[in-house]
C-alpha positions as CSV (number, residue, x, y, z in Angstrom):
1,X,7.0,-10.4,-1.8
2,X,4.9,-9.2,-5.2
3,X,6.1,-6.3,-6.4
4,X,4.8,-5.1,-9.5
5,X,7.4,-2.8,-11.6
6,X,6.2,-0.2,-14.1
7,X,7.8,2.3,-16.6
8,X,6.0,5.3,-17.7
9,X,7.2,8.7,-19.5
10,X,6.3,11.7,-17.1
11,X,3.0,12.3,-19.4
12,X,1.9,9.1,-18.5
13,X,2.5,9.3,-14.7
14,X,-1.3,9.9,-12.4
15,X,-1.5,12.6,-10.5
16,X,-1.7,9.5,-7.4
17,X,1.8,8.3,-8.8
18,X,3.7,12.0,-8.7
19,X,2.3,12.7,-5.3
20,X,3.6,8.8,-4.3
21,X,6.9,9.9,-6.2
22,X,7.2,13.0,-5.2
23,X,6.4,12.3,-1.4
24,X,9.1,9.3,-0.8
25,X,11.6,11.3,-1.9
26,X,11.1,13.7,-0.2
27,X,10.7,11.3,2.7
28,X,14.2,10.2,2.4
29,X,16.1,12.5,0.5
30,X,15.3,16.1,2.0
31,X,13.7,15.0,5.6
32,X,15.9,11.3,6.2
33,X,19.1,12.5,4.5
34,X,18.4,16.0,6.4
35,X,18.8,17.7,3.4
36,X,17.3,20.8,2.1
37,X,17.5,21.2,-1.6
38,X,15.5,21.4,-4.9
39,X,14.4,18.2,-5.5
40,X,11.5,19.2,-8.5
41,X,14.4,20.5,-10.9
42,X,12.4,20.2,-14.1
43,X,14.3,17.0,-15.4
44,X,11.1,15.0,-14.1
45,X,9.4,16.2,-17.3
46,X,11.7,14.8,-19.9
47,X,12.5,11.6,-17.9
48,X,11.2,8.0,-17.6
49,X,10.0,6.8,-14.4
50,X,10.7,3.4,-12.7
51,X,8.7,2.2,-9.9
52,X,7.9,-0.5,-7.8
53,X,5.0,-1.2,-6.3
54,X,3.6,-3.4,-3.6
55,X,0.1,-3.2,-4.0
56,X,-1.0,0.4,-4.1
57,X,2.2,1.5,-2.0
58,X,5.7,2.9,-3.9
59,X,8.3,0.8,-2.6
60,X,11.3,2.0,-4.6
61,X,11.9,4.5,-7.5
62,X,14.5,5.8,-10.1
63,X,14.4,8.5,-12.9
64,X,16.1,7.4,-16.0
65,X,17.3,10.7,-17.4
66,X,17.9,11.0,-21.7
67,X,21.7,12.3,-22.8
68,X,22.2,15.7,-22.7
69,X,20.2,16.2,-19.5
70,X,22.1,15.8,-16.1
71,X,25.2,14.7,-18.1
72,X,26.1,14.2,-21.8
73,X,25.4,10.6,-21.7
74,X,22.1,9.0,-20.2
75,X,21.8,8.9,-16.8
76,X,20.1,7.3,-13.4
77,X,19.1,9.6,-10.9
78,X,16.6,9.9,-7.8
79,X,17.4,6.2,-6.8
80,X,15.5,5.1,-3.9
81,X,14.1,2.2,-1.8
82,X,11.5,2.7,1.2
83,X,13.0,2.8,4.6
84,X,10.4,0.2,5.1
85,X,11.4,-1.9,2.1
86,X,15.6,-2.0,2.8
87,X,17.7,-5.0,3.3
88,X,15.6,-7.2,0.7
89,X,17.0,-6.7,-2.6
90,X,14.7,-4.3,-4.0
91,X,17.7,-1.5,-4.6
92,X,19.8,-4.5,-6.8
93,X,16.9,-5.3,-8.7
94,X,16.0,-1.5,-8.9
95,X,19.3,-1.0,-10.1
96,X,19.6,-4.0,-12.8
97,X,16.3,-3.0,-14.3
98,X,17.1,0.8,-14.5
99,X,20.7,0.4,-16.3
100,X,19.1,-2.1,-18.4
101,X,16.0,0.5,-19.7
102,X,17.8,2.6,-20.0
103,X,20.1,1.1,-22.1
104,X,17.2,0.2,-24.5
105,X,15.2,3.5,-24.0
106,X,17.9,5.8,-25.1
107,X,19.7,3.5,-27.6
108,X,22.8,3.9,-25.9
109,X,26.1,1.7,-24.3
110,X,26.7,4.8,-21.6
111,X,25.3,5.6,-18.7
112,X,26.8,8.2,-16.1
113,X,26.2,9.0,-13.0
114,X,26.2,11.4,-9.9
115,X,26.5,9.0,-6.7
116,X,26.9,9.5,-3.0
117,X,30.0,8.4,-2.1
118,X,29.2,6.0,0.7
119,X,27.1,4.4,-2.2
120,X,30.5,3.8,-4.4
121,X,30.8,0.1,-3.8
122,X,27.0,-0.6,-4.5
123,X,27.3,0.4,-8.1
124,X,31.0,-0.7,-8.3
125,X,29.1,-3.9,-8.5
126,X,26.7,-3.3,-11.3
127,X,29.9,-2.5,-13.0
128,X,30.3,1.3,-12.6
129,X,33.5,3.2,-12.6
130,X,34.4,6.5,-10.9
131,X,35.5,8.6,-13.1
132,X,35.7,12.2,-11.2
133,X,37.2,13.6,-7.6
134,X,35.3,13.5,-4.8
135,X,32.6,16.6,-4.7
136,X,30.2,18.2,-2.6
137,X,26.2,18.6,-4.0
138,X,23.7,19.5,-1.2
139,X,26.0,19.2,1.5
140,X,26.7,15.3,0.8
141,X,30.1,14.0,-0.6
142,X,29.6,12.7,-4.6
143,X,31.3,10.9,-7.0
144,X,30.4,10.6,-10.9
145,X,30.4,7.0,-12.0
146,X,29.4,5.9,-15.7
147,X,29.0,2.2,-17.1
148,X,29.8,1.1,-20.1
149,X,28.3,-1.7,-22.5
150,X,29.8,-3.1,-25.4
């Protein structure tokens, strides 16, 4: 499959790729995940944006957030893969490509983040360590995790 991946500053973004943005998650976060929350929270604005595209159609799609933000160290956020595109590999490389940005964007070795907690094992692999108790944000069960590169 050709997917195309591209990294833009929220200045950059098209009004086409917001609304493409804007509309999976709300696809899977508020209407999937059954979820009703605040999803535009104003970080958009001072984040990067990683998608990927198949042709003209978002197939996955993560926010990499500056420090000082969401947490005091950079962070990951809004991580998603089409219910249309699961279950080929998409979310690993989505993953790799974001830590490793975002590494390079903010000049940094940390990254933190807020996970759902069925999702602990997936980033226990990209080498991500809990590092708070269990909580509870929009109803769901979360765990902070943070990586950490030499």
């Amino acid at each position: 499959m050709q997917i195309t991946w591209t990294y833009k500053s929220f200045n950059e973004l098209t009004a086409i790729e917001l609304y493409d943005i804007l509309q999976l998650r709300c696809e899977v976060f508020i209407v999937e995940q059954n979820c009703v929350y605040q999803d535009i929270d104003g970080k958009d604005k001072k984040s990067l944006h990683l998608m990927a595209w198949k042709g003209n159609e978002l197939v996955a799609y993560t926010r990499l957030v500056p420090p000082g933000i969401s947490f005091e160290e950079a962070s990951i956020g809004r991580v998603i893969t089409s219910p249309r595109y699961r279950g080929l590999g998409i979310g690993i490389a989505l993953i790799e490509k974001s830590i490793a940005h975002t590494l390079a964007a903010y000049n940094t070795h940390k990254i933190k983040i807020g996970a759902q907690l069925y999702l602990q094992k997936f980033y226990t692999g990209f080498g991500f360590e809990q590092c708070s108790e269990t909580y509870i944000e929009d109803g769901i069960p979360h765990i902070d995790m943070i990586l950490t590169k030499p």
